[in-house]
Short mmCIF file of C-alpha atoms in Angstrom, two decimals:
data_model
loop_
_atom_site.label_atom_id
_atom_site.label_comp_id
_atom_site.label_asym_id
_atom_site.label_seq_id
_atom_site.Cartn_x
_atom_site.Cartn_y
_atom_site.Cartn_z
CA MET A 1 152.01 104.63 132.22
CA ALA A 2 149.57 103.04 129.87
CA ASN A 3 150.75 104.99 126.94
CA THR A 4 154.49 104.22 127.95
CA THR A 5 153.89 100.38 128.24
CA ILE A 6 151.60 100.56 124.55
CA SER A 7 154.85 102.23 123.13
CA ARG A 8 157.11 99.35 124.14
CA LEU A 9 154.94 96.93 122.99
CA ILE A 10 154.48 98.46 119.52
CA PHE A 11 158.05 98.61 119.35
CA LEU A 12 158.40 95.12 120.26
CA SER A 13 155.55 93.90 117.78
CA MET A 14 158.19 95.75 115.10
CA VAL A 15 161.10 93.93 116.20
CA VAL A 16 159.54 90.42 116.07
CA LEU A 17 157.45 91.30 112.67
CA ALA A 18 161.07 92.46 111.08
CA LEU A 19 161.86 89.12 111.85
CA THR A 20 159.65 87.60 109.88
CA LYS A 21 160.79 89.37 106.52
CA GLU A 22 159.62 86.22 104.42
CA CYS A 23 156.31 87.16 104.66
CA ARG A 24 154.29 89.92 103.26
CA GLU A 25 153.08 92.29 105.91
CA GLU A 26 149.67 91.79 105.17
CA ASP A 27 150.23 87.76 105.71
CA ARG A 28 151.87 88.51 109.39
CA VAL A 29 150.04 88.21 112.89
CA LEU A 30 151.57 88.69 116.21
CA VAL A 31 149.86 87.85 119.20
CA ILE A 32 151.14 89.42 122.57
CA ALA A 33 149.95 87.67 125.72
CA THR A 34 150.75 88.60 129.33
CA HIS A 35 150.67 85.04 130.42
CA PRO A 36 151.07 81.54 128.82
CA ASP A 37 147.78 80.76 127.66
CA ASP A 38 146.21 84.00 127.34
CA GLU A 39 147.09 84.07 123.74
CA ILE A 40 144.75 80.38 123.57
CA ILE A 41 141.91 81.76 125.43
CA CYS A 42 142.04 85.40 123.52
CA CYS A 43 143.11 84.14 120.18
CA ALA A 44 143.16 80.68 119.15
CA GLY A 45 140.36 81.37 116.53
CA ILE A 46 142.56 83.79 114.70
CA ILE A 47 145.55 81.96 115.47
CA SER A 48 143.85 78.99 113.64
CA ARG A 49 142.55 80.82 110.90
CA ALA A 50 146.00 82.22 110.24
CA VAL A 51 147.60 79.28 110.39
CA GLN A 52 144.99 77.67 107.83
CA ARG A 53 146.06 80.37 105.63
CA GLN A 54 149.64 79.97 105.75
CA MET A 55 150.41 83.18 107.57
CA CYS A 56 153.26 83.89 109.40
CA VAL A 57 152.16 83.47 112.80
CA ARG A 58 154.24 84.75 116.09
CA ILE A 59 153.32 84.45 119.55
CA VAL A 60 155.37 86.67 122.28
CA VAL A 61 154.53 85.77 126.18
CA LEU A 62 155.44 88.43 128.26
CA SER A 63 155.81 86.29 131.68
CA ASN A 64 155.64 82.83 132.60
CA GLY A 65 152.69 82.92 134.94
CA GLU A 66 153.79 81.68 137.93
CA TYR A 67 152.97 84.22 140.48
CA PHE A 68 150.07 81.94 141.97
CA GLY A 69 152.34 78.81 141.81
CA SER A 70 155.71 77.57 142.96
CA GLY A 71 157.92 80.03 141.13
CA ALA A 72 160.19 78.56 138.61
CA SER A 73 158.56 75.24 138.49
CA ARG A 74 155.21 76.38 137.65
CA GLY A 75 156.31 79.06 135.14
CA PHE A 76 158.05 76.11 133.18
CA GLU A 77 154.98 73.84 133.38
CA ARG A 78 152.89 76.83 131.83
CA GLN A 79 155.29 77.59 129.28
CA ALA A 80 155.07 73.44 128.29
CA GLU A 81 151.25 73.95 128.18
CA SER A 82 151.53 76.96 125.95
CA VAL A 83 153.83 75.09 123.49
CA ALA A 84 151.74 72.09 123.44
CA ALA A 85 148.56 74.18 122.90
CA LEU A 86 149.83 76.42 119.97
CA ALA A 87 151.20 73.18 118.71
CA GLU A 88 147.94 71.54 118.11
CA LEU A 89 147.03 74.81 116.31
CA GLY A 90 149.85 74.20 114.16
CA VAL A 91 152.15 76.98 115.63
CA SER A 92 156.08 75.70 115.79
CA GLU A 93 157.64 76.52 119.19
CA ASP A 94 160.24 78.44 117.06
CA ASP A 95 157.47 81.06 116.55
CA ILE A 96 156.97 81.57 120.31
CA VAL A 97 159.10 83.77 122.33
CA PHE A 98 158.55 83.89 126.15
CA LEU A 99 160.54 86.75 127.32
CA GLY A 100 160.07 85.38 131.17
CA PHE A 101 159.43 88.47 132.88
CA PRO A 102 158.48 87.93 136.72
CA ASP A 103 154.13 87.47 136.62
CA ALA A 104 152.31 90.21 138.10
CA TYR A 105 155.75 92.58 138.44
CA LEU A 106 155.36 93.92 134.60
CA PHE A 107 154.01 97.57 135.65
CA SER A 108 156.32 97.49 138.67
CA LEU A 109 159.30 96.71 136.40
CA LEU A 110 158.24 99.62 133.99
CA GLU A 111 157.54 102.53 136.61
CA ASP A 112 159.56 101.44 140.10
CA TYR A 113 163.03 99.77 138.59
CA ARG A 114 164.06 102.46 135.69
CA ASP A 115 167.66 102.46 137.28
CA PRO A 116 170.10 99.98 135.87
CA THR A 117 171.54 99.06 139.35
CA SER A 118 168.52 98.39 140.97
CA CYS A 119 167.05 94.65 141.49
CA LEU A 120 163.68 93.34 141.73
CA LYS A 121 162.97 90.34 143.84
CA THR A 122 159.54 88.60 143.46
CA LYS A 123 157.59 86.73 145.96
CA HIS A 124 159.57 83.44 144.68
CA GLY A 125 163.01 84.93 145.54
CA MET A 126 163.56 85.07 141.86
CA ASN A 127 165.48 88.30 140.52
CA ALA A 128 165.91 87.43 136.72
CA THR A 129 164.06 86.14 133.74
CA TYR A 130 164.46 82.86 133.23
CA GLY A 131 163.26 80.04 131.19
CA TYR A 132 164.45 77.13 128.77
CA ARG A 133 162.24 78.55 125.99
CA GLY A 134 162.41 81.98 123.77
CA LEU A 135 164.18 84.87 125.75
CA GLY A 136 163.59 83.83 129.16
#
């Protein structure tokens, strides 16, 4: 399971980096975060230094982080908080991609929902990715 997840994340990384062709390979930084705020908690120093050095910084956030909240509204709040925090570091919202997957269901989606006709319903009743930002 872990190898499959890592392979998919590496593929995603390659896709996002391919979108930044204007940057040299050694001037690219890609941060992949599970939830909004993880990129700040884990990588704020790296992000800040990369922006100061005028490197291409891209952030990919896998879920909206709404599990311990009231569903989509909490997810939207967390996205907005992430965008605001990254703006403080000099990262444009255009450089942030929210995939909008349901929080706490990533491994379940990977392992239990391989059939394209199967449908996951979260504890908040969500059965689709959502969001106003990124790909959610």
